[in-house]
Amino acid sequence: MSANEDPKALAELLWGLRKPPSRGPRPAFDVAQIAETAVQVADAEGLEAVSMQRIAAELGFTKMALYRYVNDKAELIAVMIEAAVGAAPRLSGVAGWRAKLEEYARELSAAWRLHPWLPSVTTGDRVMGPRETAWPESALSALADTPLTEPERLDAIMLVSNHIRATHAAATPGTQIWTDGDAAPIMRDLLLLNADRFPLLATTHATPSATTTQEFGLHAILDGFEHAITQRIPKQ
Amino acid sequence: MSANEDPKALAELLWGLRKPPSRGPRPAFDVAQIAETAVQVADAEGLEAVSMQRIAAELGFTKMALYRYVNDKAELIAVMIEAAVGAAPRLSGVAGWRAKLEEYARELSAAWRLHPWLPSVTTGDRVMGPRETAWPESALSALADTPLTEPERLDAIMLVSNHIRATHAAATPGTQIWTDGDAAPIMRDLLLLNADRFPLLATTHATPSATTTQEFGLHAILDGFEHAITQRIPKQ
DNA sequence: CGTGAACTGTATCTATCGTACACAGTGTCC
DNA sequence: GGACACTGTGTACGATAGATACAGTTCACG
């Protein structure tokens, strides 16, 4: 998975700063169209099905024609993200930072449920497009009236979104603790076979009801925020 | 990144259930040796430098010889994980669930700092080896004396480790919020340029001190656990 | 109005990846 | 002393991302 070569060019592409060429033949399609079909392929068959070859074929063109629109595959993924993230939630109608964050978490979860490949590519140092940037902006607005400092607010919204990301990944293929998938029954057998070395895990997984939910974690996180906020209030 | 083909075979490999062959020439090396050199390559040059070709060459052998020891690359990664995770922390010497979890988080963070590629491959449904399995067992032991239910304990330790994972990934290349890396200055310029659309992010990133730490998040999480635990105590 | 520069999509090529398969040595058991 | 299982090797294949060269198209400018 090659990294982006020229982040400045990517920024111009995502933020609509590309100067349209005057001379030359009309392009047969545009970046938005490419991104849309790539998103459809990823939604239907997973991100690993998205290759230059495949997307080009989907549009009825050669692979190398795509390189006229995106400089490399990292740029293709970037425009896919920008095309797939929906509109960031408007939290102004919700009262209180806690309800706002809960609403934000719900919306984020819903967006990622629509495009299961999205949480895996929205990590790491990268250039975000305007639509994606609106999401952390929205999350920050939830904490606007709290006494938290600005770095703390950043940490807070990252904590929430990372939790949603992790639990979402857990729901789809299973995660570090085995909820479902091919490996789950094998791990259960191994744990029961070695119950003397791993007694806690063995008893926990003896009951097959261990479905990881994101509710407990989200409540804990928000309770933690509440603790920090109420503790800070009398000082300020 | 092809998925593992035969999780049962992988389980036998990781848990030492491989029957040693009697006939045939002596193997030139063993799986532990392969895993060790692969770990060294990953530590020095990143996980993307680990290919069958590269590891074989590092050992002075052909690429295809590796397939006598691991069935596919997923198995190679699996034995790398098992070789790289250190011993799980013994928390019996620490008093109180909160201090235990803090110690666990410290140890986990330290282990991942030693092998920066480790957090990215320890997700998803997969077969874990005994050394890695000891880690969640250790984490569960921290919550043994709490009134939390077993599914809640699982959720709790997943929340802690996922937080460490996310913040660790943030420290190394930068994450969703841009702390460092090639994209960071570009994003800052874009935010300041569009400060009207993203006022909160723009002001937050005007000060270049926004280094994401894992302390705030961890404290919030543990505060949340404390809330759940103290709330549960009178009932039980 | 025509010509050249800029831009388009295409065809060909390379490098790297994981992995299947046939083969010739090598060591153990009957 | 075979038979046989197991070893490492060489070759081959398909898929990947990407570079480069090329021929057709269209607009701007003289």
Short mmCIF file of C-alpha atoms (C1' of nucleotides) in Angstrom, two decimals:
data_model
loop_
_atom_site.label_atom_id
_atom_site.label_comp_id
_atom_site.label_asym_id
_atom_site.label_seq_id
_atom_site.Cartn_x
_atom_site.Cartn_y
_atom_site.Cartn_z
CA MET A 1 0.00 0.00 0.00
CA SER A 2 2.16 2.80 -1.25
CA ALA A 3 1.96 6.06 0.63
CA ASN A 4 0.99 9.29 -1.02
CA GLU A 5 3.85 10.81 -2.94
CA ASP A 6 2.77 14.41 -3.16
CA PRO A 7 0.42 15.53 -0.38
CA LYS A 8 0.27 19.05 -1.79
CA ALA A 9 -1.17 17.80 -5.07
CA LEU A 10 -3.66 15.70 -3.15
CA ALA A 11 -4.75 18.71 -1.14
CA GLU A 12 -5.41 20.68 -4.31
CA LEU A 13 -7.42 17.79 -5.70
CA LEU A 14 -9.56 17.32 -2.60
CA TRP A 15 -10.19 20.98 -1.94
CA GLY A 16 -11.10 21.84 -5.52
CA LEU A 17 -8.01 23.87 -6.29
CA ARG A 18 -7.20 22.06 -9.52
CA LYS A 19 -6.90 24.53 -12.39
CA PRO A 20 -9.06 23.21 -15.24
CA PRO A 21 -6.99 22.82 -18.43
CA SER A 22 -7.90 24.95 -21.43
CA ARG A 23 -6.34 23.05 -24.28
CA GLY A 24 -6.73 19.39 -25.08
CA PRO A 25 -9.63 16.98 -25.54
CA ARG A 26 -12.47 16.76 -23.08
CA PRO A 27 -11.83 14.26 -20.30
CA ALA A 28 -14.12 11.28 -20.65
CA PHE A 29 -15.11 11.49 -16.99
CA ASP A 30 -14.25 13.31 -13.79
CA VAL A 31 -12.79 12.47 -10.42
CA ALA A 32 -16.17 12.40 -8.73
CA GLN A 33 -17.38 9.74 -11.12
CA ILE A 34 -14.27 7.66 -10.55
CA ALA A 35 -14.60 7.98 -6.80
CA GLU A 36 -18.24 6.99 -6.91
CA THR A 37 -17.70 3.76 -8.83
CA ALA A 38 -14.70 2.91 -6.66
CA VAL A 39 -16.87 3.39 -3.57
CA GLN A 40 -19.49 1.09 -5.05
CA VAL A 41 -16.91 -1.60 -5.69
CA ALA A 42 -15.51 -1.25 -2.17
CA ASP A 43 -18.97 -1.38 -0.64
CA ALA A 44 -19.90 -4.48 -2.57
CA GLU A 45 -16.67 -6.49 -2.50
CA GLY A 46 -14.43 -4.85 0.04
CA LEU A 47 -11.51 -2.50 -0.26
CA GLU A 48 -9.16 -5.20 -1.48
CA ALA A 49 -11.23 -5.45 -4.64
CA VAL A 50 -10.34 -1.86 -5.49
CA SER A 51 -7.40 -1.82 -7.87
CA MET A 52 -6.52 0.56 -10.65
CA GLN A 53 -7.24 -2.20 -13.11
CA ARG A 54 -10.63 -2.97 -11.65
CA ILE A 55 -11.91 0.58 -11.41
CA ALA A 56 -10.72 1.37 -14.91
CA ALA A 57 -12.43 -1.73 -16.25
CA GLU A 58 -15.58 -0.77 -14.39
CA LEU A 59 -15.58 2.50 -16.30
CA GLY A 60 -14.66 0.82 -19.57
CA PHE A 61 -11.17 2.28 -19.78
CA THR A 62 -7.57 1.29 -19.43
CA LYS A 63 -5.81 1.27 -16.15
CA MET A 64 -3.37 3.99 -17.10
CA ALA A 65 -6.12 6.42 -17.98
CA LEU A 66 -6.91 6.68 -14.30
CA TYR A 67 -3.48 8.12 -13.68
CA ARG A 68 -4.60 11.21 -15.59
CA TYR A 69 -7.04 11.90 -12.77
CA VAL A 70 -5.27 10.63 -9.68
CA ASN A 71 -1.52 10.56 -9.25
CA ASP A 72 -1.41 7.25 -7.43
CA LYS A 73 -3.58 4.82 -5.57
CA ALA A 74 -3.37 6.79 -2.35
CA GLU A 75 -5.11 9.65 -4.12
CA LEU A 76 -7.81 7.29 -5.34
CA ILE A 77 -8.45 6.15 -1.79
CA ALA A 78 -8.50 9.77 -0.65
CA VAL A 79 -11.19 10.80 -3.10
CA MET A 80 -13.09 7.62 -2.21
CA ILE A 81 -13.10 8.68 1.43
CA GLU A 82 -14.29 12.15 0.56
CA ALA A 83 -17.04 10.71 -1.60
CA ALA A 84 -18.16 8.17 0.99
CA VAL A 85 -18.27 10.17 4.22
CA GLY A 86 -21.67 11.73 4.41
CA ALA A 87 -22.47 15.14 5.77
CA ALA A 88 -21.20 15.71 9.27
CA PRO A 89 -23.98 15.81 11.85
CA ARG A 90 -25.33 19.18 12.95
CA LEU A 91 -25.39 19.01 16.71
CA SER A 92 -26.82 22.45 17.35
CA GLY A 93 -30.28 20.99 17.88
CA VAL A 94 -29.13 18.65 20.63
CA ALA A 95 -28.92 19.91 24.19
CA GLY A 96 -25.87 19.24 26.33
CA TRP A 97 -22.41 18.00 25.45
CA ARG A 98 -23.17 14.45 26.45
CA ALA A 99 -26.21 14.06 24.24
CA LYS A 100 -24.31 15.76 21.45
CA LEU A 101 -21.44 13.32 21.69
CA GLU A 102 -23.85 10.41 21.80
CA GLU A 103 -25.54 11.69 18.69
CA TYR A 104 -22.16 12.17 17.04
CA ALA A 105 -21.17 8.62 17.90
CA ARG A 106 -24.43 7.33 16.47
CA GLU A 107 -23.97 9.22 13.23
CA LEU A 108 -20.35 8.16 12.89
CA SER A 109 -21.29 4.58 13.50
CA ALA A 110 -24.04 4.77 10.92
CA ALA A 111 -21.72 6.28 8.31
CA TRP A 112 -19.18 3.54 8.85
CA ARG A 113 -21.85 0.89 8.72
CA LEU A 114 -22.75 2.13 5.26
CA HIS A 115 -19.14 1.81 4.12
CA PRO A 116 -17.40 -0.87 6.19
CA TRP A 117 -14.03 -0.19 4.58
CA LEU A 118 -14.09 3.44 5.71
CA PRO A 119 -12.82 3.13 9.30
CA SER A 120 -9.75 1.22 8.18
CA VAL A 121 -8.54 3.95 5.85
CA THR A 122 -9.36 6.98 7.97
CA THR A 123 -6.33 6.64 10.19
CA GLY A 124 -2.79 7.82 10.00
CA ASP A 125 -1.21 11.06 8.95
CA ARG A 126 -2.97 12.18 5.81
CA VAL A 127 -4.65 15.03 4.00
CA MET A 128 -8.38 15.16 4.62
CA GLY A 129 -10.96 16.66 2.31
CA PRO A 130 -13.45 19.32 3.36
CA ARG A 131 -16.33 16.92 3.89
CA GLU A 132 -14.31 14.68 6.15
CA THR A 133 -12.84 17.66 7.98
CA ALA A 134 -16.36 18.72 8.89
CA TRP A 135 -16.65 15.66 11.13
CA PRO A 136 -14.05 16.53 13.78
CA GLU A 137 -15.27 20.11 13.56
CA SER A 138 -18.74 18.87 14.43
CA ALA A 139 -17.39 16.76 17.27
CA LEU A 140 -15.49 19.72 18.68
CA SER A 141 -18.67 21.78 18.69
CA ALA A 142 -20.16 19.31 21.14
CA LEU A 143 -17.55 20.27 23.72
CA ALA A 144 -17.64 24.00 23.07
CA ASP A 145 -19.33 24.89 26.35
CA THR A 146 -17.21 22.65 28.54
CA PRO A 147 -14.25 23.79 30.61
CA LEU A 148 -11.94 21.37 28.84
CA THR A 149 -8.81 22.80 27.27
CA GLU A 150 -8.37 22.63 23.53
CA PRO A 151 -5.86 19.76 23.54
CA GLU A 152 -8.17 17.91 25.90
CA ARG A 153 -11.07 18.38 23.54
CA LEU A 154 -9.04 16.96 20.71
CA ASP A 155 -8.09 13.99 22.85
CA ALA A 156 -11.71 13.56 23.84
CA ILE A 157 -13.17 13.46 20.35
CA MET A 158 -10.36 11.22 19.18
CA LEU A 159 -11.16 8.86 22.03
CA VAL A 160 -14.79 8.69 21.02
CA SER A 161 -14.14 8.14 17.33
CA ASN A 162 -11.40 5.63 18.00
CA HIS A 163 -13.77 3.70 20.20
CA ILE A 164 -16.39 3.64 17.48
CA ARG A 165 -13.74 2.58 15.00
CA ALA A 166 -12.52 -0.26 17.16
CA THR A 167 -15.95 -1.59 18.06
CA HIS A 168 -17.09 -1.28 14.48
CA ALA A 169 -14.13 -3.33 13.30
CA ALA A 170 -15.03 -5.82 16.01
CA ALA A 171 -18.57 -6.13 14.79
CA THR A 172 -17.63 -6.87 11.19
CA PRO A 173 -14.90 -9.50 11.25
CA GLY A 174 -14.25 -9.98 14.95
CA THR A 175 -11.35 -8.40 16.75
CA GLN A 176 -8.71 -9.12 19.34
CA ILE A 177 -11.29 -10.89 21.42
CA TRP A 178 -12.94 -13.41 19.21
CA THR A 179 -16.58 -12.80 18.70
CA ASP A 180 -17.14 -14.34 15.34
CA GLY A 181 -15.29 -15.61 12.31
CA ASP A 182 -13.23 -18.64 11.40
CA ALA A 183 -10.75 -18.30 14.22
CA ALA A 184 -13.30 -17.92 17.01
CA PRO A 185 -14.24 -21.60 17.54
CA ILE A 186 -10.59 -22.64 17.32
CA MET A 187 -9.59 -20.10 19.95
CA ARG A 188 -12.41 -21.28 22.18
CA ASP A 189 -11.22 -24.85 21.91
CA LEU A 190 -7.66 -23.81 22.67
CA LEU A 191 -8.76 -21.85 25.72
CA LEU A 192 -10.82 -24.69 27.12
CA LEU A 193 -7.92 -27.07 26.45
CA ASN A 194 -5.56 -24.77 28.35
CA ALA A 195 -8.00 -23.58 30.97
CA ASP A 196 -5.36 -23.98 33.65
CA ARG A 197 -3.13 -21.33 32.09
CA PHE A 198 -5.94 -18.99 31.07
CA PRO A 199 -8.70 -19.50 33.61
CA LEU A 200 -10.33 -16.09 33.26
CA LEU A 201 -10.50 -16.16 29.48
CA ALA A 202 -11.65 -19.76 29.50
CA THR A 203 -14.60 -19.13 31.81
CA THR A 204 -15.46 -15.93 29.99
CA HIS A 205 -15.64 -17.71 26.68
CA ALA A 206 -17.38 -20.78 28.00
CA THR A 207 -20.58 -18.81 27.66
CA PRO A 208 -20.94 -18.04 23.96
CA SER A 209 -22.75 -14.76 24.62
CA ALA A 210 -19.66 -12.56 24.59
CA THR A 211 -20.72 -10.17 21.89
CA THR A 212 -18.75 -6.98 22.19
CA THR A 213 -20.97 -3.94 22.16
CA GLN A 214 -19.92 -0.36 21.95
CA GLU A 215 -22.40 0.82 24.55
CA PHE A 216 -20.47 -0.08 27.65
CA GLY A 217 -17.33 1.59 26.34
CA LEU A 218 -19.11 4.70 25.19
CA HIS A 219 -20.86 5.10 28.51
CA ALA A 220 -17.59 4.66 30.35
CA ILE A 221 -15.89 7.25 28.17
CA LEU A 222 -18.67 9.77 28.61
CA ASP A 223 -18.76 9.12 32.35
CA GLY A 224 -15.05 9.85 32.36
CA PHE A 225 -15.58 13.11 30.54
CA GLU A 226 -18.32 14.04 32.96
CA HIS A 227 -15.99 13.43 35.85
CA ALA A 228 -13.36 15.70 34.32
CA ILE A 229 -15.89 18.39 33.49
CA THR A 230 -17.72 18.55 36.80
CA GLN A 231 -14.40 18.48 38.58
CA ARG A 232 -13.26 21.45 36.52
CA ILE A 233 -16.40 23.53 36.88
CA PRO A 234 -15.93 24.97 40.42
CA LYS A 235 -12.38 26.02 39.55
CA GLN A 236 -13.45 27.94 36.47
CA MET B 1 -2.73 -9.07 2.26
CA SER B 2 -4.14 -12.54 1.89
CA ALA B 3 -5.99 -13.93 4.87
CA ASN B 4 -4.99 -17.12 6.59
CA GLU B 5 -6.12 -20.17 4.68
CA ASP B 6 -6.08 -22.79 7.37
CA PRO B 7 -6.53 -21.46 10.90
CA LYS B 8 -6.36 -24.97 12.34
CA ALA B 9 -2.87 -25.50 10.97
CA LEU B 10 -1.85 -22.12 12.32
CA ALA B 11 -3.15 -23.01 15.75
CA GLU B 12 -1.06 -26.19 15.79
CA LEU B 13 1.98 -24.19 14.75
CA LEU B 14 1.56 -21.48 17.37
CA TRP B 15 0.67 -23.78 20.24
CA GLY B 16 3.48 -26.25 19.59
CA LEU B 17 1.31 -29.09 18.38
CA ARG B 18 3.32 -29.73 15.23
CA LYS B 19 4.47 -33.35 15.07
CA PRO B 20 8.21 -33.33 14.35
CA PRO B 21 8.97 -35.41 11.25
CA SER B 22 11.14 -38.47 11.67
CA ARG B 23 12.29 -39.14 8.14
CA GLY B 24 13.96 -36.68 5.84
CA PRO B 25 16.92 -34.33 6.02
CA ARG B 26 17.43 -31.97 8.94
CA PRO B 27 15.68 -28.66 8.46
CA ALA B 28 18.24 -25.90 8.05
CA PHE B 29 16.47 -23.73 10.61
CA ASP B 30 13.29 -23.53 12.65
CA VAL B 31 10.24 -21.35 12.83
CA ALA B 32 11.52 -19.42 15.84
CA GLN B 33 14.63 -18.38 13.92
CA ILE B 34 12.53 -17.27 10.96
CA ALA B 35 10.21 -15.30 13.20
CA GLU B 36 13.11 -13.62 14.94
CA THR B 37 14.76 -12.35 11.79
CA ALA B 38 11.41 -11.25 10.39
CA VAL B 39 10.81 -9.28 13.58
CA GLN B 40 14.20 -7.63 13.25
CA VAL B 41 13.45 -6.60 9.69
CA ALA B 42 10.05 -5.24 10.69
CA ASP B 43 11.54 -3.34 13.62
CA ALA B 44 14.23 -1.78 11.48
CA GLU B 45 12.40 -1.03 8.25
CA GLY B 46 8.71 -1.46 8.97
CA LEU B 47 6.27 -4.24 8.29
CA GLU B 48 6.07 -3.47 4.58
CA ALA B 49 9.70 -4.53 4.26
CA VAL B 50 8.76 -8.02 5.36
CA SER B 51 8.24 -10.18 2.30
CA MET B 52 8.89 -13.85 1.74
CA GLN B 53 11.70 -12.90 -0.57
CA ARG B 54 13.31 -10.59 1.93
CA ILE B 55 13.16 -12.89 4.93
CA ALA B 56 14.46 -15.83 2.91
CA ALA B 57 17.31 -13.73 1.58
CA GLU B 58 18.09 -12.57 5.11
CA LEU B 59 18.53 -16.21 6.08
CA GLY B 60 20.48 -17.01 2.93
CA PHE B 61 17.81 -19.21 1.41
CA THR B 62 15.30 -19.20 -1.38
CA LYS B 63 11.90 -17.71 -0.99
CA MET B 64 10.13 -21.01 -1.51
CA ALA B 65 12.00 -22.71 1.30
CA LEU B 66 10.02 -20.61 3.77
CA TYR B 67 6.85 -22.35 2.69
CA ARG B 68 8.17 -25.52 4.29
CA TYR B 69 7.87 -23.76 7.65
CA VAL B 70 4.85 -21.50 7.25
CA ASN B 71 1.94 -22.21 4.98
CA ASP B 72 1.44 -18.63 3.89
CA LYS B 73 2.36 -15.11 4.79
CA ALA B 74 -0.41 -14.82 7.35
CA GLU B 75 1.29 -17.59 9.29
CA LEU B 76 4.59 -15.74 9.08
CA ILE B 77 2.96 -12.64 10.56
CA ALA B 78 1.37 -14.78 13.25
CA VAL B 79 4.65 -16.27 14.40
CA MET B 80 6.18 -12.79 14.25
CA ILE B 81 3.52 -11.54 16.64
CA GLU B 82 4.09 -14.42 18.99
CA ALA B 83 7.83 -13.79 18.91
CA ALA B 84 7.55 -10.05 19.42
CA VAL B 85 5.01 -9.74 22.23
CA GLY B 86 6.92 -9.95 25.44
CA ALA B 87 5.77 -11.63 28.60
CA ALA B 88 2.41 -10.40 29.80
CA PRO B 89 2.66 -8.26 32.95
CA ARG B 90 2.06 -9.91 36.30
CA LEU B 91 -0.31 -7.61 38.06
CA SER B 92 -0.57 -9.54 41.31
CA GLY B 93 1.91 -7.19 42.96
CA VAL B 94 -0.15 -4.12 42.21
CA ALA B 95 -2.96 -3.10 44.54
CA GLY B 96 -6.37 -2.16 43.18
CA TRP B 97 -7.96 -2.61 39.80
CA ARG B 98 -7.19 0.94 38.72
CA ALA B 99 -3.48 0.77 39.40
CA LYS B 100 -3.42 -2.66 37.79
CA LEU B 101 -5.01 -1.38 34.62
CA GLU B 102 -2.65 1.58 34.56
CA GLU B 103 0.28 -0.75 34.89
CA TYR B 104 -1.15 -2.95 32.16
CA ALA B 105 -1.55 0.04 29.87
CA ARG B 106 2.03 1.08 30.56
CA GLU B 107 3.36 -2.37 29.75
CA LEU B 108 1.28 -2.70 26.62
CA SER B 109 2.43 0.69 25.45
CA ALA B 110 6.03 -0.21 26.11
CA ALA B 111 5.72 -3.48 24.18
CA TRP B 112 4.23 -1.70 21.19
CA ARG B 113 6.86 0.99 21.36
CA LEU B 114 9.47 -1.71 20.97
CA HIS B 115 7.73 -3.08 17.87
CA PRO B 116 5.80 -0.26 16.20
CA TRP B 117 4.28 -2.60 13.60
CA LEU B 118 2.69 -4.76 16.29
CA PRO B 119 -0.49 -2.78 17.03
CA SER B 120 -1.47 -2.75 13.38
CA VAL B 121 -1.45 -6.53 13.03
CA THR B 122 -3.03 -7.45 16.35
CA THR B 123 -6.57 -6.70 15.26
CA GLY B 124 -9.24 -8.66 13.55
CA ASP B 125 -10.46 -12.19 13.90
CA ARG B 126 -7.42 -14.39 14.17
CA VAL B 127 -5.72 -17.21 16.03
CA MET B 128 -3.51 -15.98 18.86
CA GLY B 129 -0.52 -17.78 20.28
CA PRO B 130 -0.09 -18.60 23.96
CA ARG B 131 2.21 -15.67 24.70
CA GLU B 132 -0.20 -13.18 23.19
CA THR B 133 -3.16 -14.85 24.84
CA ALA B 134 -1.52 -14.22 28.19
CA TRP B 135 -2.04 -10.47 27.71
CA PRO B 136 -5.85 -10.32 27.80
CA GLU B 137 -5.72 -12.91 30.57
CA SER B 138 -3.52 -10.54 32.53
CA ALA B 139 -5.82 -7.62 31.82
CA LEU B 140 -8.84 -9.60 32.97
CA SER B 141 -7.09 -10.37 36.23
CA ALA B 142 -7.04 -6.65 36.98
CA LEU B 143 -10.82 -6.59 37.08
CA ALA B 144 -11.27 -9.84 38.98
CA ASP B 145 -12.44 -8.19 42.20
CA THR B 146 -14.84 -5.76 40.57
CA PRO B 147 -18.60 -6.21 40.32
CA LEU B 148 -18.47 -5.95 36.54
CA THR B 149 -20.01 -8.77 34.56
CA GLU B 150 -17.83 -10.91 32.35
CA PRO B 151 -18.92 -9.33 29.05
CA GLU B 152 -18.36 -5.94 30.63
CA ARG B 153 -14.85 -6.92 31.65
CA LEU B 154 -14.09 -7.97 28.12
CA ASP B 155 -15.43 -4.68 26.83
CA ALA B 156 -13.39 -2.85 29.43
CA ILE B 157 -10.04 -4.39 28.61
CA MET B 158 -10.74 -4.04 24.92
CA LEU B 159 -11.44 -0.38 25.47
CA VAL B 160 -8.14 0.13 27.26
CA SER B 161 -6.05 -1.75 24.71
CA ASN B 162 -7.82 -0.11 21.79
CA HIS B 163 -7.09 3.25 23.31
CA ILE B 164 -3.42 2.41 23.66
CA ARG B 165 -3.42 1.13 20.11
CA ALA B 166 -5.00 4.27 18.72
CA THR B 167 -2.82 6.70 20.64
CA HIS B 168 0.26 4.70 19.81
CA ALA B 169 -0.54 4.85 16.12
CA ALA B 170 -1.04 8.56 16.61
CA ALA B 171 2.37 9.00 18.15
CA THR B 172 4.25 7.27 15.37
CA PRO B 173 2.95 8.61 12.06
CA GLY B 174 0.19 10.96 13.19
CA THR B 175 -3.45 10.02 13.08
CA GLN B 176 -6.84 11.41 12.21
CA ILE B 177 -5.87 14.63 13.94
CA TRP B 178 -2.60 15.69 12.50
CA THR B 179 0.17 15.85 14.98
CA ASP B 180 3.16 15.21 12.81
CA GLY B 181 4.14 13.97 9.39
CA ASP B 182 4.09 15.30 5.85
CA ALA B 183 0.39 16.06 5.80
CA ALA B 184 0.30 18.01 9.06
CA PRO B 185 1.57 21.39 7.84
CA ILE B 186 -0.60 21.18 4.73
CA MET B 187 -3.69 20.49 6.80
CA ARG B 188 -2.84 23.40 9.08
CA ASP B 189 -2.59 25.73 6.10
CA LEU B 190 -5.89 24.47 4.73
CA LEU B 191 -7.60 24.98 8.06
CA LEU B 192 -6.31 28.51 8.47
CA LEU B 193 -7.31 29.25 4.90
CA ASN B 194 -10.84 27.98 5.57
CA ALA B 195 -11.12 29.19 9.13
CA ASP B 196 -14.65 30.40 8.47
CA ARG B 197 -15.89 26.90 7.75
CA PHE B 198 -13.84 25.18 10.46
CA PRO B 199 -13.42 27.74 13.22
CA LEU B 200 -12.92 25.29 16.08
CA LEU B 201 -10.31 23.18 14.31
CA ALA B 202 -8.58 26.29 13.03
CA THR B 203 -8.17 27.86 16.45
CA THR B 204 -7.20 24.56 17.95
CA HIS B 205 -4.44 24.06 15.44
CA ALA B 206 -3.26 27.65 15.44
CA THR B 207 -1.26 26.72 18.50
CA PRO B 208 1.22 24.06 17.38
CA SER B 209 1.18 22.35 20.78
CA ALA B 210 -1.56 19.89 19.97
CA THR B 211 0.32 16.72 20.71
CA THR B 212 -2.09 13.95 21.39
CA THR B 213 -1.29 12.14 24.57
CA GLN B 214 -2.82 8.98 25.86
CA GLU B 215 -3.06 10.19 29.43
CA PHE B 216 -6.25 12.19 29.18
CA GLY B 217 -8.04 9.36 27.44
CA LEU B 218 -6.81 6.71 29.82
CA HIS B 219 -7.84 8.76 32.84
CA ALA B 220 -11.25 9.34 31.33
CA ILE B 221 -11.69 5.64 30.65
CA LEU B 222 -10.65 4.64 34.14
CA ASP B 223 -12.87 7.32 35.65
CA GLY B 224 -15.69 5.83 33.65
CA PHE B 225 -14.93 2.36 34.99
CA GLU B 226 -14.81 3.75 38.49
CA HIS B 227 -18.20 5.30 38.02
CA ALA B 228 -19.65 1.98 36.85
CA ILE B 229 -17.98 0.06 39.67
CA THR B 230 -18.90 2.32 42.58
CA GLN B 231 -22.41 2.55 41.23
CA ARG B 232 -22.62 -1.23 41.19
CA ILE B 233 -21.12 -1.87 44.61
CA PRO B 234 -24.12 -1.06 46.88
CA LYS B 235 -26.32 -3.31 44.74
CA GLN B 236 -24.02 -6.29 45.03
"C1'" DC C 1 -7.46 30.11 -40.22
"C1'" DG C 2 -3.97 27.02 -39.55
"C1'" DT C 3 -0.42 25.41 -36.61
"C1'" DG C 4 1.70 24.05 -32.44
"C1'" DA C 5 1.24 23.15 -27.68
"C1'" DA C 6 -1.31 20.88 -24.32
"C1'" DC C 7 -4.00 17.22 -23.11
"C1'" DT C 8 -6.33 12.80 -23.89
"C1'" DG C 9 -6.53 7.57 -23.70
"C1'" DT C 10 -3.70 3.35 -25.15
"C1'" DA C 11 -0.11 -0.06 -25.51
"C1'" DT C 12 3.99 -1.88 -23.80
"C1'" DC C 13 7.17 -2.72 -20.23
"C1'" DT C 14 9.25 -3.39 -15.60
"C1'" DA C 15 9.45 -4.67 -10.77
"C1'" DT C 16 7.53 -6.90 -6.94
"C1'" DC C 17 4.46 -9.58 -4.66
"C1'" DG C 18 2.48 -14.29 -3.01
"C1'" DT C 19 2.35 -18.91 -4.29
"C1'" DA C 20 1.77 -23.45 -7.19
"C1'" DC C 21 4.48 -27.21 -8.98
"C1'" DA C 22 8.08 -30.31 -10.47
"C1'" DC C 23 12.53 -31.96 -9.20
"C1'" DA C 24 16.82 -33.66 -7.24
"C1'" DG C 25 19.17 -34.48 -3.13
"C1'" DT C 26 18.94 -36.41 1.92
"C1'" DG C 27 17.97 -38.78 5.91
"C1'" DT C 28 15.19 -42.53 8.53
"C1'" DC C 29 12.62 -46.73 9.02
"C1'" DC C 30 11.29 -51.55 7.49
"C1'" DG D 1 19.26 -51.69 0.93
"C1'" DG D 2 15.24 -49.98 -0.77
"C1'" DA D 3 11.05 -47.29 0.00
"C1'" DC D 4 9.59 -43.19 1.37
"C1'" DA D 5 9.05 -38.84 3.59
"C1'" DC D 6 11.03 -34.67 3.76
"C1'" DT D 7 14.37 -31.07 2.37
"C1'" DG D 8 15.75 -26.84 -0.41
"C1'" DT D 9 15.79 -25.17 -5.44
"C1'" DG D 10 14.29 -23.47 -9.99
"C1'" DT D 11 10.85 -22.14 -12.83
"C1'" DA D 12 6.41 -20.29 -13.81
"C1'" DC D 13 2.07 -17.76 -13.16
"C1'" DG D 14 -1.18 -14.21 -12.15
"C1'" DA D 15 -2.01 -9.87 -10.02
"C1'" DT D 16 -0.41 -5.72 -8.38
"C1'" DA D 17 1.33 -0.54 -8.92
"C1'" DG D 18 3.59 2.24 -11.82
"C1'" DA D 19 6.93 4.36 -15.81
"C1'" DT D 20 7.29 5.50 -20.45
"C1'" DA D 21 6.40 6.15 -25.21
"C1'" DC D 22 2.93 7.15 -28.54
"C1'" DA D 23 -0.94 8.59 -31.45
"C1'" DG D 24 -5.23 10.97 -31.66
"C1'" DT D 25 -7.85 15.36 -30.17
"C1'" DT D 26 -8.82 20.16 -29.13
"C1'" DC D 27 -8.06 24.76 -27.96
"C1'" DA D 28 -5.20 29.27 -27.94
"C1'" DC D 29 -2.63 32.17 -30.30
"C1'" DG D 30 -0.18 34.19 -34.19
#
